[in-house]
Structure formats: structure tokens, C-alpha cells
């Protein structure tokens, strides 16, 4: 019966058999993922119960948003989930980049230095920092920037980090996920070691973690291992696919307050900011997030397993431990990249009839192809894939609100490669 459904979705018998065999082999791995999801689900429920979440918290506020009980309770819940003192969780934070920007501008002052100890941060931060000259960057406000590269073997260069930390170093930014770079994603444990090392050199250095793509992948978060600030987007993991906008900043009281004063206005801070009826989906998205992240992880492991079996290289590989939800696959040719992305698009619940093609996107040095059929525009906790059209022709694939949708996405990608005679099963 199930094969006839796949057949209606244009999955051939060969692709079905090939993929089903592989998904059956993954049951042990999936059990481990479910155990992490179970732990995180309980953590979220416990935090909601401790803070007495109630349906009165779902009421909409407008205007200034004074006394928004739902917003304040949501922030208490986030603080509790992250084992942090305070949280700022707002629809006025429009993306992950914006959340990071607010945290940085709120906590850095002219003359301070920002340090990235693990190489270049996420692309969009180049403009924020001023690595790429940009109007309004930290650089323009007299905040300098320093960067320590990873060692050639990909490990953290502790010797150089020690040398790079000076009395000027006010804040260290640590990116958990590799994002779209070719390096390893850091585990929370590795982040903890790095923070301990930095604090030993200067205990007043603020350690901030860009947590994008990392939430609920492990049982602990960076704030459990000493991070002073943890920052992310609600249209990635922690919004559970329901949050239609938003970002969060959690951590020490003072640092979160500095960020709040920057997001709204000095003196107003967390006291204002209407939530316009979004609290309910923020709570509900957080509630679903552990399960959604588990689905995305299963999808990523399945993708790696299928394409490795066909001889392609996957990063991380099919058996490695995972610390974020991003899966890269080296498709080896432009045709391979396009077919993969077209397959992902065909599996989507929204815009499945659209054919993605590469285009010259501003800010990129090669044409880019993107596949996403999402309920929330740009959401990357929903199944999506993108790739720059240049060697080594690597596709980055992430998300999947349900495991079965993520599975269909990979099967469709494979079906496209078969249909276009790029591979033979
Ligand atoms: C997505 C992402 C960002 C930026 O988030 P946007 O919401 O796209 O602005 C920053 N850092 C990492 C590691 C990311 O994955």
C-alpha cells in the first residue's frame, strides 16, 4: 500500500526499494535521536509547568505592549530551557543575523575588540562586523575585530587564541554550526572547553555563542557549559516550524538587558514590544521543537546514508555524531546539484510545481540554486536545499518538519538523478 502512495508521487519501485532498505538499517541511530528528543521534550514541558504557562498568556497585545504577560512568561520559559538567567524572545527580532547584531551592538562599546576564535563567522555577519565595509557596521563605531583561524587539521588553535586575547577583548563570538563553511560543527562539550579556556585568560570576556541550527540537537545547550549569551533564530530549530518570525537572546541578566536596550531603546528595554498575538505559536513551536529537530536529524542522516551508498561524499558522513541539522553532499557536477534541488522542491507541500534554477543572487560570487517549498518564507527548519554553482558542487540540505517528509525529499532527489540519467541504480 505504501509503495502505491510513493508511486503516485512518482517514486519508482527501484528508488523505493533502495531507500527503504537504507532507512530500515538506521533504526538504532534513530532510537538514539529519539532519546535526545525525549529528554528535550521533558525539559520544555518542565519549564512550561514551572512557569505556569496558561491560555491567558496567548492573548494579543498591541501598541507599546506594556505588561505583556505572555511575552514575559515565554522569556522565563526560554531562560529555564537554556538554564540561563534571562531571555529576550521577540517577533521584533527579524532574523538570526538581527539577533546576533542586537547582542553585539548592545554589549560592545567604542574601543572594544570582538574576537572570533574559530575562523570567519557566518557570511551575513561580515557586514555587521565590518569585515566587508558596510554602513553602520561595528567597525564604523570604533569596535575592532580579530579572528583566529582553525588549525589545518580543523581543530581549535588554543595557542593563537591565548595570544589574541588582550585587555581590549570584550566579547568572543563562537559559532556552533559550520553553517555553509567547510569545517566541523562544534559540539556543546567542545564549546564548553573553549569557554573555560577563554575565561581562564580573562574571566571578564563575554562568551557569546551563535546557536543557529544547533538547538535541541544535544541534551545540553551552550549556556549549560558557561556561555554568557546564546543567540538564535525562531525560523530555525527552536521555533518548531510554527514561529512565523523572531529571534532569541538568552544569558546573563546584564548582557540580555544590554541587548534589550539596543533592540528597543535605552531605558525601555524588555518592558515594551507588543506581541500581536504571536505568543501562542511561539509557545507551541517551542513545545514541538525537540520532535521537529529529531525529524530533521533523521532526514539528514538518511540523506547522507543514501548518497554515500551511491558513492557521493557526505559531510558529516552517515555515521558521525551530529551537532547541527545541516547536511552537505558533494554532488560532483552542476547537473547533479540541479537535479538534487529539483527533487527536494518536488517533495514540498507548498510550491511543489515550481522548478528551481540557478540565479545570480546579490552578494554571491557564483550563481546560487535554492529549493524550498515552505509554509514560512525562508524557514530552514522546513526541508530546503541550496548550493552555489561552483566546484566542488556541494549541496547544503537541512530541515524537515516531519521525518517522512524529509525521507520523501531525499527519495525525490534520488529519483531526479535517476530520471536525468546522472546515476543508475
Ligand atoms: C542561519 C544562520 C545565521 C543567520 O541567520 P538568518 O536568520 O539567516 O539571518 C547565523 N549563523 C548561523 C550559523 C546560521 O546558520
mmCIF file with all atom_site columns, C-alpha atoms in Angstrom, residues 59-72 90 92 264-265 267-276 279:
data_model
loop_
_atom_site.group_PDB
_atom_site.id
_atom_site.type_symbol
_atom_site.label_atom_id
_atom_site.label_alt_id
_atom_site.label_comp_id
_atom_site.label_asym_id
_atom_site.label_entity_id
_atom_site.label_seq_id
_atom_site.pdbx_PDB_ins_code
_atom_site.Cartn_x
_atom_site.Cartn_y
_atom_site.Cartn_z
_atom_site.occupancy
_atom_site.B_iso_or_equiv
_atom_site.pdbx_formal_charge
_atom_site.auth_seq_id
_atom_site.auth_comp_id
_atom_site.auth_asym_id
_atom_site.auth_atom_id
_atom_site.pdbx_PDB_model_num
ATOM 1  C CA . UNK A 1 59  ? -3.730 36.903 24.417 1.00 0.00 ? 59  UNK A CA 1
ATOM 2  C CA . UNK A 1 60  ? -2.546 39.507 21.917 1.00 0.00 ? 60  UNK A CA 1
ATOM 3  C CA . UNK A 1 61  ? -1.075 42.834 22.953 1.00 0.00 ? 61  UNK A CA 1
ATOM 4  C CA . UNK A 1 62  ? -0.810 45.890 20.732 1.00 0.00 ? 62  UNK A CA 1
ATOM 5  C CA . UNK A 1 63  ? 0.780  49.340 20.798 1.00 0.00 ? 63  UNK A CA 1
ATOM 6  C CA . UNK A 1 64  ? 3.636  49.662 23.278 1.00 0.00 ? 64  UNK A CA 1
ATOM 7  C CA . UNK A 1 65  ? 2.983  46.208 24.678 1.00 0.00 ? 65  UNK A CA 1
ATOM 8  C CA . UNK A 1 66  ? 3.359  47.085 28.339 1.00 0.00 ? 66  UNK A CA 1
ATOM 9  C CA . UNK A 1 67  ? 2.551  44.247 30.747 1.00 0.00 ? 67  UNK A CA 1
ATOM 10 C CA . UNK A 1 68  ? 2.549  41.562 28.078 1.00 0.00 ? 68  UNK A CA 1
ATOM 11 C CA . UNK A 1 69  ? 2.295  38.615 30.459 1.00 0.00 ? 69  UNK A CA 1
ATOM 12 C CA . UNK A 1 70  ? 2.569  36.046 27.684 1.00 0.00 ? 70  UNK A CA 1
ATOM 13 C CA . UNK A 1 71  ? 5.780  37.598 26.366 1.00 0.00 ? 71  UNK A CA 1
ATOM 14 C CA . UNK A 1 72  ? 7.322  37.816 29.836 1.00 0.00 ? 72  UNK A CA 1
ATOM 15 C CA . UNK A 1 90  ? 10.748 38.741 20.319 1.00 0.00 ? 90  UNK A CA 1
ATOM 16 C CA . UNK A 1 92  ? 10.723 42.357 16.621 1.00 0.00 ? 92  UNK A CA 1
ATOM 17 C CA . UNK A 1 264 ? 14.005 48.814 21.836 1.00 0.00 ? 264 UNK A CA 1
ATOM 18 C CA . UNK A 1 265 ? 15.572 51.891 23.445 1.00 0.00 ? 265 UNK A CA 1
ATOM 19 C CA . UNK A 1 267 ? 15.626 52.755 29.431 1.00 0.00 ? 267 UNK A CA 1
ATOM 20 C CA . UNK A 1 268 ? 12.752 50.891 27.782 1.00 0.00 ? 268 UNK A CA 1
ATOM 21 C CA . UNK A 1 269 ? 14.493 47.547 27.368 1.00 0.00 ? 269 UNK A CA 1
ATOM 22 C CA . UNK A 1 270 ? 12.338 44.478 27.868 1.00 0.00 ? 270 UNK A CA 1
ATOM 23 C CA . UNK A 1 271 ? 9.317  46.405 29.152 1.00 0.00 ? 271 UNK A CA 1
ATOM 24 C CA . UNK A 1 272 ? 7.926  47.163 25.719 1.00 0.00 ? 272 UNK A CA 1
ATOM 25 C CA . UNK A 1 273 ? 7.271  45.314 22.472 1.00 0.00 ? 273 UNK A CA 1
ATOM 26 C CA . UNK A 1 274 ? 3.773  44.138 21.594 1.00 0.00 ? 274 UNK A CA 1
ATOM 27 C CA . UNK A 1 275 ? 3.485  40.531 20.501 1.00 0.00 ? 275 UNK A CA 1
ATOM 28 C CA . UNK A 1 276 ? 0.393  40.975 18.289 1.00 0.00 ? 276 UNK A CA 1
ATOM 29 C CA . UNK A 1 279 ? 2.800  34.211 21.803 1.00 0.00 ? 279 UNK A CA 1
#
